[in-house]
Amino acid sequence: MKFLEDIQLKIGCYWFYILILSFLLFILLVPQYGSLAVTLFAIIILLVFLGFVYHQHYAKARLHAYTHMLIQAGKKKLLIPDSYALLLTKKGKACNKFLSTRKQYKVNIIYFSDEFITISTKCPHFDLFKLARGGMADKWAVKKSCAHNKEFYYSYIQSVHFNPESKKLDIVLTSGNVESIESDKKPAEKAVIKLREKLRVTPRGVQTNPIL
């Protein structure tokens, strides 16, 4: 059940605060209810341990399920069912420094087709406990669609690199325009490798019109 999963994930996320509160409760109870205080404290420690382990194993699975949903919805909307998708994620708020999967992520997507790429930006952010939803007209359904989609033919891409200062993937077009996509370094470098593979076997064209 999702409710129980949320509880376990939240215990894993906020385990430090739970331990502090339980320790304070233990100090208050132990003078008069020694055995009860020890039992409660032991149960809380066990729950915190199980929640921490559960978070380490299943928080990433929830992130992957969400991004898979976005990718499949994007392929259907953009009519590119056979394209290869790469996520450009940017880390947001963390639960705590001991957990590898964060509570929030910004998500952008690049779809690689045979002759062009499709870039989806302004996608709904991932939140481990509260996914973005539409309004009444959408029956409060989880948002699956990225707001901004652009296509670029490989022949009109001059170069690609990760900009460490702006922390963005920069795609330089032959028109002189630069398409910048927010991303952490590791996923951006994967996109750079994939794009360069395509560009090395694609003759360059000259694009004189500006890209808006």
PDB file of C-alpha atoms in Angstrom:
ATOM      1  CA  MET A   1       0.000   0.000   0.000  1.00  0.00           C
ATOM      2  CA  LYS A   2       1.234   3.455  -0.926  1.00  0.00           C
ATOM      3  CA  PHE A   3       0.303   4.832   2.507  1.00  0.00           C
ATOM      4  CA  LEU A   4       2.568   2.345   4.284  1.00  0.00           C
ATOM      5  CA  GLU A   5       5.320   2.925   1.716  1.00  0.00           C
ATOM      6  CA  ASP A   6       5.120   6.680   2.371  1.00  0.00           C
ATOM      7  CA  ILE A   7       5.433   6.099   6.109  1.00  0.00           C
ATOM      8  CA  GLN A   8       8.512   3.908   5.664  1.00  0.00           C
ATOM      9  CA  LEU A   9      10.091   6.372   3.253  1.00  0.00           C
ATOM     10  CA  LYS A  10       9.388   9.286   5.584  1.00  0.00           C
ATOM     11  CA  ILE A  11      10.890   7.412   8.526  1.00  0.00           C
ATOM     12  CA  GLY A  12      14.005   6.811   6.430  1.00  0.00           C
ATOM     13  CA  CYS A  13      14.030  10.427   5.295  1.00  0.00           C
ATOM     14  CA  TYR A  14      13.608  12.022   8.733  1.00  0.00           C
ATOM     15  CA  TRP A  15      15.248   9.344  10.870  1.00  0.00           C
ATOM     16  CA  PHE A  16      17.579  11.796  12.649  1.00  0.00           C
ATOM     17  CA  TYR A  17      14.721  13.961  13.963  1.00  0.00           C
ATOM     18  CA  ILE A  18      12.748  10.873  14.954  1.00  0.00           C
ATOM     19  CA  LEU A  19      15.696   9.595  16.975  1.00  0.00           C
ATOM     20  CA  ILE A  20      16.126  12.921  18.764  1.00  0.00           C
ATOM     21  CA  LEU A  21      12.430  13.111  19.665  1.00  0.00           C
ATOM     22  CA  SER A  22      12.372   9.482  20.786  1.00  0.00           C
ATOM     23  CA  PHE A  23      15.456  10.054  22.961  1.00  0.00           C
ATOM     24  CA  LEU A  24      13.792  13.053  24.618  1.00  0.00           C
ATOM     25  CA  LEU A  25      10.661  10.960  25.167  1.00  0.00           C
ATOM     26  CA  PHE A  26      12.824   8.213  26.636  1.00  0.00           C
ATOM     27  CA  ILE A  27      14.386  10.660  29.135  1.00  0.00           C
ATOM     28  CA  LEU A  28      10.932  11.877  30.196  1.00  0.00           C
ATOM     29  CA  LEU A  29       9.442   8.407  30.632  1.00  0.00           C
ATOM     30  CA  VAL A  30      12.314   6.415  32.089  1.00  0.00           C
ATOM     31  CA  PRO A  31      12.100   7.739  35.696  1.00  0.00           C
ATOM     32  CA  GLN A  32       8.524   6.477  36.174  1.00  0.00           C
ATOM     33  CA  TYR A  33       8.038   3.960  33.346  1.00  0.00           C
ATOM     34  CA  GLY A  34      11.469   2.403  32.944  1.00  0.00           C
ATOM     35  CA  SER A  35      10.572  -0.832  31.164  1.00  0.00           C
ATOM     36  CA  LEU A  36       7.976   0.883  28.954  1.00  0.00           C
ATOM     37  CA  ALA A  37      10.455   3.622  28.009  1.00  0.00           C
ATOM     38  CA  VAL A  38      13.134   1.079  27.080  1.00  0.00           C
ATOM     39  CA  THR A  39      10.651  -0.985  25.043  1.00  0.00           C
ATOM     40  CA  LEU A  40       9.347   2.059  23.138  1.00  0.00           C
ATOM     41  CA  PHE A  41      12.847   3.336  22.451  1.00  0.00           C
ATOM     42  CA  ALA A  42      13.944  -0.081  21.162  1.00  0.00           C
ATOM     43  CA  ILE A  43      10.887  -0.304  18.878  1.00  0.00           C
ATOM     44  CA  ILE A  44      11.531   3.195  17.490  1.00  0.00           C
ATOM     45  CA  ILE A  45      15.183   2.371  16.807  1.00  0.00           C
ATOM     46  CA  LEU A  46      14.099  -0.787  14.966  1.00  0.00           C
ATOM     47  CA  LEU A  47      11.544   1.177  12.910  1.00  0.00           C
ATOM     48  CA  VAL A  48      14.149   3.827  12.083  1.00  0.00           C
ATOM     49  CA  PHE A  49      16.608   1.161  10.936  1.00  0.00           C
ATOM     50  CA  LEU A  50      13.974  -0.553   8.770  1.00  0.00           C
ATOM     51  CA  GLY A  51      12.840   2.802   7.348  1.00  0.00           C
ATOM     52  CA  PHE A  52      16.408   3.794   6.509  1.00  0.00           C
ATOM     53  CA  VAL A  53      17.042   0.485   4.713  1.00  0.00           C
ATOM     54  CA  TYR A  54      13.689   0.711   2.920  1.00  0.00           C
ATOM     55  CA  HIS A  55      14.469   4.244   1.741  1.00  0.00           C
ATOM     56  CA  GLN A  56      17.871   3.200   0.373  1.00  0.00           C
ATOM     57  CA  HIS A  57      16.307   0.398  -1.673  1.00  0.00           C
ATOM     58  CA  TYR A  58      12.961   1.817  -2.812  1.00  0.00           C
ATOM     59  CA  ALA A  59      13.215   5.621  -3.046  1.00  0.00           C
ATOM     60  CA  LYS A  60      15.219   5.289  -6.262  1.00  0.00           C
ATOM     61  CA  ALA A  61      12.656   2.828  -7.620  1.00  0.00           C
ATOM     62  CA  ARG A  62       9.937   5.443  -7.135  1.00  0.00           C
ATOM     63  CA  LEU A  63      12.086   8.028  -8.982  1.00  0.00           C
ATOM     64  CA  HIS A  64      12.681   5.582 -11.843  1.00  0.00           C
ATOM     65  CA  ALA A  65       8.962   4.761 -12.092  1.00  0.00           C
ATOM     66  CA  TYR A  66       8.121   8.465 -12.292  1.00  0.00           C
ATOM     67  CA  THR A  67      10.709   9.304 -14.949  1.00  0.00           C
ATOM     68  CA  HIS A  68       9.690   6.208 -16.957  1.00  0.00           C
ATOM     69  CA  MET A  69       6.119   7.523 -16.932  1.00  0.00           C
ATOM     70  CA  LEU A  70       7.307  10.923 -18.215  1.00  0.00           C
ATOM     71  CA  ILE A  71       9.390   9.316 -20.964  1.00  0.00           C
ATOM     72  CA  GLN A  72       6.593   7.061 -22.200  1.00  0.00           C
ATOM     73  CA  ALA A  73       4.085   9.916 -22.151  1.00  0.00           C
ATOM     74  CA  GLY A  74       6.580  12.087 -24.053  1.00  0.00           C
ATOM     75  CA  LYS A  75       7.201   9.460 -26.737  1.00  0.00           C
ATOM     76  CA  LYS A  76       3.476   9.100 -27.287  1.00  0.00           C
ATOM     77  CA  LYS A  77       2.808  12.849 -27.373  1.00  0.00           C
ATOM     78  CA  LEU A  78       5.763  13.647 -29.672  1.00  0.00           C
ATOM     79  CA  LEU A  79       5.194  10.623 -31.958  1.00  0.00           C
ATOM     80  CA  ILE A  80       8.704   9.231 -31.442  1.00  0.00           C
ATOM     81  CA  PRO A  81       8.014   5.745 -30.037  1.00  0.00           C
ATOM     82  CA  ASP A  82      11.358   4.243 -31.081  1.00  0.00           C
ATOM     83  CA  SER A  83      13.639   7.010 -29.845  1.00  0.00           C
ATOM     84  CA  TYR A  84      16.258   6.517 -27.130  1.00  0.00           C
ATOM     85  CA  ALA A  85      15.645   8.686 -24.065  1.00  0.00           C
ATOM     86  CA  LEU A  86      18.226  10.171 -21.706  1.00  0.00           C
ATOM     87  CA  LEU A  87      17.319  11.950 -18.488  1.00  0.00           C
ATOM     88  CA  LEU A  88      18.971  15.210 -17.513  1.00  0.00           C
ATOM     89  CA  THR A  89      18.296  15.422 -13.787  1.00  0.00           C
ATOM     90  CA  LYS A  90      19.306  18.117 -11.316  1.00  0.00           C
ATOM     91  CA  LYS A  91      19.404  17.326  -7.614  1.00  0.00           C
ATOM     92  CA  GLY A  92      17.008  19.227  -5.390  1.00  0.00           C
ATOM     93  CA  LYS A  93      16.318  18.987  -1.665  1.00  0.00           C
ATOM     94  CA  ALA A  94      17.879  16.067   0.189  1.00  0.00           C
ATOM     95  CA  CYS A  95      16.396  14.134   3.097  1.00  0.00           C
ATOM     96  CA  ASN A  96      19.805  13.900   4.772  1.00  0.00           C
ATOM     97  CA  LYS A  97      23.431  13.445   3.743  1.00  0.00           C
ATOM     98  CA  PHE A  98      23.414   9.698   4.448  1.00  0.00           C
ATOM     99  CA  LEU A  99      20.853   8.895   1.733  1.00  0.00           C
ATOM    100  CA  SER A 100      21.912   8.766  -1.917  1.00  0.00           C
ATOM    101  CA  THR A 101      18.461   9.353  -3.439  1.00  0.00           C
ATOM    102  CA  ARG A 102      17.154  12.853  -2.854  1.00  0.00           C
ATOM    103  CA  LYS A 103      13.662  13.988  -1.964  1.00  0.00           C
ATOM    104  CA  GLN A 104      13.354  16.236  -5.028  1.00  0.00           C
ATOM    105  CA  TYR A 105      14.763  16.350  -8.581  1.00  0.00           C
ATOM    106  CA  LYS A 106      14.348  18.624 -11.562  1.00  0.00           C
ATOM    107  CA  VAL A 107      13.863  16.591 -14.736  1.00  0.00           C
ATOM    108  CA  ASN A 108      14.582  17.293 -18.412  1.00  0.00           C
ATOM    109  CA  ILE A 109      14.667  14.705 -21.203  1.00  0.00           C
ATOM    110  CA  ILE A 110      16.532  14.295 -24.504  1.00  0.00           C
ATOM    111  CA  TYR A 111      15.099  11.848 -27.056  1.00  0.00           C
ATOM    112  CA  PHE A 112      17.526  10.565 -29.687  1.00  0.00           C
ATOM    113  CA  SER A 113      15.982   9.664 -33.041  1.00  0.00           C
ATOM    114  CA  ASP A 114      17.879   8.675 -36.201  1.00  0.00           C
ATOM    115  CA  GLU A 115      18.132  12.177 -37.681  1.00  0.00           C
ATOM    116  CA  PHE A 116      17.175  14.552 -34.877  1.00  0.00           C
ATOM    117  CA  ILE A 117      16.941  15.039 -31.143  1.00  0.00           C
ATOM    118  CA  THR A 118      13.880  16.172 -29.225  1.00  0.00           C
ATOM    119  CA  ILE A 119      14.473  18.160 -26.054  1.00  0.00           C
ATOM    120  CA  SER A 120      11.744  18.245 -23.410  1.00  0.00           C
ATOM    121  CA  THR A 121      12.182  20.866 -20.710  1.00  0.00           C
ATOM    122  CA  LYS A 122      10.023  22.428 -17.994  1.00  0.00           C
ATOM    123  CA  CYS A 123       8.930  18.953 -16.996  1.00  0.00           C
ATOM    124  CA  PRO A 124       7.048  18.484 -13.721  1.00  0.00           C
ATOM    125  CA  HIS A 125       9.552  18.128 -10.888  1.00  0.00           C
ATOM    126  CA  PHE A 126       9.866  14.879  -8.990  1.00  0.00           C
ATOM    127  CA  ASP A 127       8.923  14.995  -5.324  1.00  0.00           C
ATOM    128  CA  LEU A 128       9.169  11.770  -3.356  1.00  0.00           C
ATOM    129  CA  PHE A 129       6.081  12.498  -1.281  1.00  0.00           C
ATOM    130  CA  LYS A 130       4.009  14.915  -3.370  1.00  0.00           C
ATOM    131  CA  LEU A 131       3.977  14.630  -7.158  1.00  0.00           C
ATOM    132  CA  ALA A 132       2.792  17.597  -9.220  1.00  0.00           C
ATOM    133  CA  ARG A 133      -0.884  17.330 -10.152  1.00  0.00           C
ATOM    134  CA  GLY A 134      -3.229  19.127 -12.509  1.00  0.00           C
ATOM    135  CA  GLY A 135      -6.269  21.128 -11.499  1.00  0.00           C
ATOM    136  CA  MET A 136      -9.956  20.317 -11.390  1.00  0.00           C
ATOM    137  CA  ALA A 137     -10.204  20.159 -15.195  1.00  0.00           C
ATOM    138  CA  ASP A 138      -7.593  17.379 -15.164  1.00  0.00           C
ATOM    139  CA  LYS A 139      -9.269  15.619 -12.220  1.00  0.00           C
ATOM    140  CA  TRP A 140      -6.138  16.288 -10.170  1.00  0.00           C
ATOM    141  CA  ALA A 141      -4.231  13.633 -12.126  1.00  0.00           C
ATOM    142  CA  VAL A 142      -0.433  13.411 -11.847  1.00  0.00           C
ATOM    143  CA  LYS A 143       1.227  15.641 -14.447  1.00  0.00           C
ATOM    144  CA  LYS A 144       2.963  13.608 -17.156  1.00  0.00           C
ATOM    145  CA  SER A 145       3.715  16.220 -19.792  1.00  0.00           C
ATOM    146  CA  CYS A 146       6.748  18.493 -20.175  1.00  0.00           C
ATOM    147  CA  ALA A 147       5.740  22.044 -21.059  1.00  0.00           C
ATOM    148  CA  HIS A 148       8.460  22.850 -23.632  1.00  0.00           C
ATOM    149  CA  ASN A 149       9.540  20.582 -26.522  1.00  0.00           C
ATOM    150  CA  LYS A 150      12.032  21.374 -29.290  1.00  0.00           C
ATOM    151  CA  GLU A 151      13.515  19.334 -32.142  1.00  0.00           C
ATOM    152  CA  PHE A 152      16.964  19.833 -33.684  1.00  0.00           C
ATOM    153  CA  TYR A 153      18.453  17.953 -36.615  1.00  0.00           C
ATOM    154  CA  TYR A 154      21.968  16.648 -36.011  1.00  0.00           C
ATOM    155  CA  SER A 155      23.107  18.361 -39.210  1.00  0.00           C
ATOM    156  CA  TYR A 156      22.401  21.752 -37.612  1.00  0.00           C
ATOM    157  CA  ILE A 157      24.251  21.077 -34.356  1.00  0.00           C
ATOM    158  CA  GLN A 158      27.813  22.353 -34.259  1.00  0.00           C
ATOM    159  CA  SER A 159      29.021  21.044 -30.901  1.00  0.00           C
ATOM    160  CA  VAL A 160      27.939  20.036 -27.413  1.00  0.00           C
ATOM    161  CA  HIS A 161      29.522  20.377 -23.969  1.00  0.00           C
ATOM    162  CA  PHE A 162      28.736  20.626 -20.272  1.00  0.00           C
ATOM    163  CA  ASN A 163      29.218  24.114 -18.832  1.00  0.00           C
ATOM    164  CA  PRO A 164      30.478  23.724 -15.229  1.00  0.00           C
ATOM    165  CA  GLU A 165      29.873  27.401 -14.400  1.00  0.00           C
ATOM    166  CA  SER A 166      26.188  27.493 -15.327  1.00  0.00           C
ATOM    167  CA  LYS A 167      25.744  23.761 -14.634  1.00  0.00           C
ATOM    168  CA  LYS A 168      23.973  23.298 -17.924  1.00  0.00           C
ATOM    169  CA  LEU A 169      24.325  21.159 -21.017  1.00  0.00           C
ATOM    170  CA  ASP A 170      25.068  23.549 -23.904  1.00  0.00           C
ATOM    171  CA  ILE A 171      24.153  22.507 -27.441  1.00  0.00           C
ATOM    172  CA  VAL A 172      25.731  24.932 -29.918  1.00  0.00           C
ATOM    173  CA  LEU A 173      23.850  25.199 -33.224  1.00  0.00           C
ATOM    174  CA  THR A 174      25.328  26.126 -36.603  1.00  0.00           C
ATOM    175  CA  SER A 175      23.178  29.281 -36.494  1.00  0.00           C
ATOM    176  CA  GLY A 176      25.206  30.457 -33.506  1.00  0.00           C
ATOM    177  CA  ASN A 177      22.387  29.951 -31.015  1.00  0.00           C
ATOM    178  CA  VAL A 178      22.988  27.904 -27.886  1.00  0.00           C
ATOM    179  CA  GLU A 179      20.363  25.621 -26.431  1.00  0.00           C
ATOM    180  CA  SER A 180      21.076  25.291 -22.697  1.00  0.00           C
ATOM    181  CA  ILE A 181      19.529  22.576 -20.521  1.00  0.00           C
ATOM    182  CA  GLU A 182      19.845  22.524 -16.754  1.00  0.00           C
ATOM    183  CA  SER A 183      21.484  19.330 -15.509  1.00  0.00           C
ATOM    184  CA  ASP A 184      23.920  17.832 -13.039  1.00  0.00           C
ATOM    185  CA  LYS A 185      27.324  16.907 -14.440  1.00  0.00           C
ATOM    186  CA  LYS A 186      27.007  13.121 -14.517  1.00  0.00           C
ATOM    187  CA  PRO A 187      23.791  12.833 -16.575  1.00  0.00           C
ATOM    188  CA  ALA A 188      24.926  15.721 -18.803  1.00  0.00           C
ATOM    189  CA  GLU A 189      28.175  13.917 -19.640  1.00  0.00           C
ATOM    190  CA  LYS A 190      26.195  10.848 -20.735  1.00  0.00           C
ATOM    191  CA  ALA A 191      24.210  13.054 -23.099  1.00  0.00           C
ATOM    192  CA  VAL A 192      27.426  14.661 -24.401  1.00  0.00           C
ATOM    193  CA  ILE A 193      28.875  11.237 -25.251  1.00  0.00           C
ATOM    194  CA  LYS A 194      25.688  10.140 -27.017  1.00  0.00           C
ATOM    195  CA  LEU A 195      25.378  13.388 -28.972  1.00  0.00           C
ATOM    196  CA  ARG A 196      29.005  13.380 -30.049  1.00  0.00           C
ATOM    197  CA  GLU A 197      28.587   9.850 -31.391  1.00  0.00           C
ATOM    198  CA  LYS A 198      25.784  11.138 -33.616  1.00  0.00           C
ATOM    199  CA  LEU A 199      27.590  14.330 -34.639  1.00  0.00           C
ATOM    200  CA  ARG A 200      30.757  12.512 -35.742  1.00  0.00           C
ATOM    201  CA  VAL A 201      28.850  10.697 -38.477  1.00  0.00           C
ATOM    202  CA  THR A 202      26.619  13.635 -39.524  1.00  0.00           C
ATOM    203  CA  PRO A 203      27.630  16.224 -42.156  1.00  0.00           C
ATOM    204  CA  ARG A 204      27.082  19.815 -40.986  1.00  0.00           C
ATOM    205  CA  GLY A 205      24.636  22.151 -42.650  1.00  0.00           C
ATOM    206  CA  VAL A 206      24.539  25.936 -42.325  1.00  0.00           C
ATOM    207  CA  GLN A 207      21.565  27.327 -40.493  1.00  0.00           C
ATOM    208  CA  THR A 208      21.149  31.017 -41.223  1.00  0.00           C
ATOM    209  CA  ASN A 209      17.794  31.639 -39.577  1.00  0.00           C
ATOM    210  CA  PRO A 210      17.779  32.269 -35.820  1.00  0.00           C
ATOM    211  CA  ILE A 211      16.269  29.649 -33.521  1.00  0.00           C
ATOM    212  CA  LEU A 212      13.549  31.108 -31.296  1.00  0.00           C
TER     213      LEU A 212
END
